[in-house]
Coordinates of C-alpha atoms and ligand atoms in Angstrom, one line a residue:
X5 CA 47.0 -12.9 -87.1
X6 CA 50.0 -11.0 -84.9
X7 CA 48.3 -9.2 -82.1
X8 CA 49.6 -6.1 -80.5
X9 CA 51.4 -7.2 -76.9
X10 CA 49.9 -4.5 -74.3
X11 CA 52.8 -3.7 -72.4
X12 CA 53.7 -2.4 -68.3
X13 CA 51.8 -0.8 -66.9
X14 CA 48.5 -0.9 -69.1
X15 CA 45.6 -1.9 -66.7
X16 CA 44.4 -5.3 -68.0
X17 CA 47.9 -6.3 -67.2
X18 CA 46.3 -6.2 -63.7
X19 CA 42.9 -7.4 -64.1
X20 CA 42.5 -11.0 -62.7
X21 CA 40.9 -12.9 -65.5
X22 CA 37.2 -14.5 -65.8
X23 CA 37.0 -18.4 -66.0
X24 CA 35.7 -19.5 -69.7
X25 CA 32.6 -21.3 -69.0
X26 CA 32.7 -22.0 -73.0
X27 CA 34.8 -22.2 -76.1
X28 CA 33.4 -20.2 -78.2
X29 CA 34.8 -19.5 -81.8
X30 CA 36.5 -16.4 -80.3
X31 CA 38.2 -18.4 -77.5
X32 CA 39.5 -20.1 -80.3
X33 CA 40.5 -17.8 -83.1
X34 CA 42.4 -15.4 -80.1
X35 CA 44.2 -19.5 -79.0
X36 CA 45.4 -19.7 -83.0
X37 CA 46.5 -15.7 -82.4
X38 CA 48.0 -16.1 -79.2
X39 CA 50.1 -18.9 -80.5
X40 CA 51.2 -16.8 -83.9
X41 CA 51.8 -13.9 -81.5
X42 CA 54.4 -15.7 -79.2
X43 CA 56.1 -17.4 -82.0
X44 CA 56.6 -14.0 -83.8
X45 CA 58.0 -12.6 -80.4
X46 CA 59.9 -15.5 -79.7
X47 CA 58.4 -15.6 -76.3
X48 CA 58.1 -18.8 -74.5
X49 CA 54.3 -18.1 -73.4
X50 CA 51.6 -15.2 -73.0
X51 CA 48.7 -14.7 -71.6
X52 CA 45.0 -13.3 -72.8
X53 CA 46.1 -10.2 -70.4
X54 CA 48.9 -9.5 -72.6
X55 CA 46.8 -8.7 -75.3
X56 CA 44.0 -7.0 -74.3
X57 CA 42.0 -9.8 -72.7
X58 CA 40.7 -10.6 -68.8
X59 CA 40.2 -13.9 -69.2
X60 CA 41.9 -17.4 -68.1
X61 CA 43.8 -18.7 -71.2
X62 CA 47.4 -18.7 -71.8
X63 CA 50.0 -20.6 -74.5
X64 CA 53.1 -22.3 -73.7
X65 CA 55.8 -24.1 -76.1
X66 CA 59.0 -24.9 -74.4
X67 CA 59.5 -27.5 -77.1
X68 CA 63.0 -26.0 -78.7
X69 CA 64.8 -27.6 -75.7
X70 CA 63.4 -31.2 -74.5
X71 CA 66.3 -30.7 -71.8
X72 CA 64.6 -27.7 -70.5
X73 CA 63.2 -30.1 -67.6
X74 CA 64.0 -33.2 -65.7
X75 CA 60.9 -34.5 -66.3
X76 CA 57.2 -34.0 -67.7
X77 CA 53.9 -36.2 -66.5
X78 CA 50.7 -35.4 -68.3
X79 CA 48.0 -37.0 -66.0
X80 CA 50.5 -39.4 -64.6
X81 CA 52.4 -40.5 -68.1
X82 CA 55.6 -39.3 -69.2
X83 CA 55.6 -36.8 -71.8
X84 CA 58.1 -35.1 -74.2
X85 CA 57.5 -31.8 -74.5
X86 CA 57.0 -32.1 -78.3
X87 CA 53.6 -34.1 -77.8
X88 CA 52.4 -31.2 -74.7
X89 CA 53.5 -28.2 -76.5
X90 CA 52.2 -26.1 -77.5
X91 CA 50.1 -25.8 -74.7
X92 CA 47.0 -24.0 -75.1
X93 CA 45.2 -24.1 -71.0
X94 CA 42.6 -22.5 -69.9
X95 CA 41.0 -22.2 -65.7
X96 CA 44.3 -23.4 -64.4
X97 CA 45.1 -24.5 -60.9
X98 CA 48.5 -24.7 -59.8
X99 CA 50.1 -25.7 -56.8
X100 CA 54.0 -24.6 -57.3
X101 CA 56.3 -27.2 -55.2
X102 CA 59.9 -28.4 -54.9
X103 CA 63.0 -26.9 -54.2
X104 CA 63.0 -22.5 -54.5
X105 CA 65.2 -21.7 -57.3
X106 CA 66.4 -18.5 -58.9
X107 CA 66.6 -18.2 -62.9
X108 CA 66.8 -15.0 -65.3
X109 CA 63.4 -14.7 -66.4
X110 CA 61.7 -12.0 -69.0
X111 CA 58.2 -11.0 -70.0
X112 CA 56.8 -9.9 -73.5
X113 CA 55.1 -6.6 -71.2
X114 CA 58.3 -5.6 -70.5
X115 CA 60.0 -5.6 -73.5
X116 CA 63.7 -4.4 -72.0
X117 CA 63.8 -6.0 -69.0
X118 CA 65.8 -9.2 -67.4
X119 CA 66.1 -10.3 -64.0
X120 CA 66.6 -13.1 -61.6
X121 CA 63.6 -14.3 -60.1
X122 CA 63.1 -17.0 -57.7
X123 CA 59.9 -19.8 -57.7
X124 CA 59.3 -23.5 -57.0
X125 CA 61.3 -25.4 -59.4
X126 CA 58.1 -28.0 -59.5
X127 CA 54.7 -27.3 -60.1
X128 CA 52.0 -29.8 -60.6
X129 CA 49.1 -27.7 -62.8
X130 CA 45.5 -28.5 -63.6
X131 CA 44.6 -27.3 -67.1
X132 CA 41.3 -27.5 -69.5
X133 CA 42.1 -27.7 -72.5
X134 CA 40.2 -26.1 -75.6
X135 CA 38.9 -29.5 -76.6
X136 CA 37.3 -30.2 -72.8
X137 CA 39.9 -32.0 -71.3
X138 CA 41.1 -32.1 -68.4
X139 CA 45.4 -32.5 -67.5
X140 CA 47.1 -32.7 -64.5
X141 CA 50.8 -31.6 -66.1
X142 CA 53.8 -32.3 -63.4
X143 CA 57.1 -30.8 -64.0
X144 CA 60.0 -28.9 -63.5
X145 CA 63.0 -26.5 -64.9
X146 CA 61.7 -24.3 -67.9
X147 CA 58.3 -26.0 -68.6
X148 CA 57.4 -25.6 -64.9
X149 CA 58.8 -21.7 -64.3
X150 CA 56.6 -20.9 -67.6
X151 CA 53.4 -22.0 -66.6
X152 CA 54.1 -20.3 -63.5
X153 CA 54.8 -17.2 -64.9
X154 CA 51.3 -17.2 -67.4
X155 CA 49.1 -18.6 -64.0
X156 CA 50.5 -15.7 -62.4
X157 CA 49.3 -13.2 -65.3
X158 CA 46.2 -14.7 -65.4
X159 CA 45.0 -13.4 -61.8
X160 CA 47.2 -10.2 -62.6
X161 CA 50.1 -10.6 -61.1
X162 CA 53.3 -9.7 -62.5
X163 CA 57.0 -10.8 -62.3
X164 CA 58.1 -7.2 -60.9
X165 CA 56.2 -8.9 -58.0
X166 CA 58.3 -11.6 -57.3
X167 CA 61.4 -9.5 -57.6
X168 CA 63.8 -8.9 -54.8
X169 CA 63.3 -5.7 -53.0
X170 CA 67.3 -5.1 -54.3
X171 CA 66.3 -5.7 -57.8
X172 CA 62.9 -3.8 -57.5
X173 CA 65.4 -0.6 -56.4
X174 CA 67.6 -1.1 -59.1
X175 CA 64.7 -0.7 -61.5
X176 CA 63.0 1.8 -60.4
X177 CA 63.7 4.0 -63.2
X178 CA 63.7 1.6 -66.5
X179 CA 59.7 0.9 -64.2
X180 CA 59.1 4.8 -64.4
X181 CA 60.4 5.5 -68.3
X182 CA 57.8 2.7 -68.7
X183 CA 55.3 4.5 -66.7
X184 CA 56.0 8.3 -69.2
X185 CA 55.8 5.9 -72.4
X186 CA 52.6 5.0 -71.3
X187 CA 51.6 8.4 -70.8
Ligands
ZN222 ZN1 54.9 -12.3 -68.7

């Protein structure tokens, strides 16, 4: 089932979200529509925030580009992406490292909006997964900046947060049309 994305600046965009102690069947039926969701928007990953729910699960499938990273370890063994993704994690801990780099990044809440935003390139993540295991995923390039990005949504926080203070200016407006829409 397609699932309406909430979009900037609705308030559970903003809510940090609650560990899942257990998969229930609706942790698992919102998984299956999380997945049809970001496939329908072509989005690269979402998070339970960006459709309505506080709670620490996100999707990621980088897959359509193996050359979208350097490299990809799943708890220690190199991966291709085709055999990690999608990626359905929940309760992640991330430690972002490497080299800062800047990359044009978007976000299904903010359905109009580009911009440069700079992050580790590397991130070494510790995901459940819906079956009860447990992966320690280290990578880099696209795979790594999208995990990033759904970690971040999952304690609320938002790209427009890691923009420039430049680029924050500059959008000001397209930030407060949002803010009207939303009414
Ligand atoms: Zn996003």
């Amino acid at each position: 089932m397609i699932l309406e994305i909430v979009n900037y600046p609705d308030p559970v965009l903003r809510l940090p979200g609650e560990r899942i102690e257990e998969v229930t069947e609706e942790i698992l039926d919102l998984a299956d529509n999380m997945l049809e969701t970001m496939y329908e928007a072509q989005g690269v990953g979402l998070a339970a925030q960006q459709v309505g729910h506080a709670i620490q699960m996100a999707v990621v499938d980088v897959s359509h580009d193996e050359d979208c990273v350097t490299y990809c370890r799943v708890n220690g063994e190199e991966t291709a992406l085709a055999d990690i993704c999608p990626l359905v994690f929940i309760n992640p801990e991330i430690e972002p490292r490497g080299k800062k780099e800047t990359e044009s990044e978007g976000c299904l809440s903010f359905p109009d909006l580009r911009s440069d935003i700079t992050r580790p390139g590397e991130v070494t993540a510790k995901v459940e997964t819906l079956d009860g295991d447990i992966l320690t995923i280290e990578t880099d390039g696209l795979f790594s900046r999208a995990i990033q990005h759904e970690v971040d949504h999952l304690f609320g926080k938002l790209f427009i947060d890691r923009m420039s203070s430049a680029r924050k200016l500059a959008i000001r407006k397209q930030l407060k049309e949002m803010q009207q829409d939303f009414g």
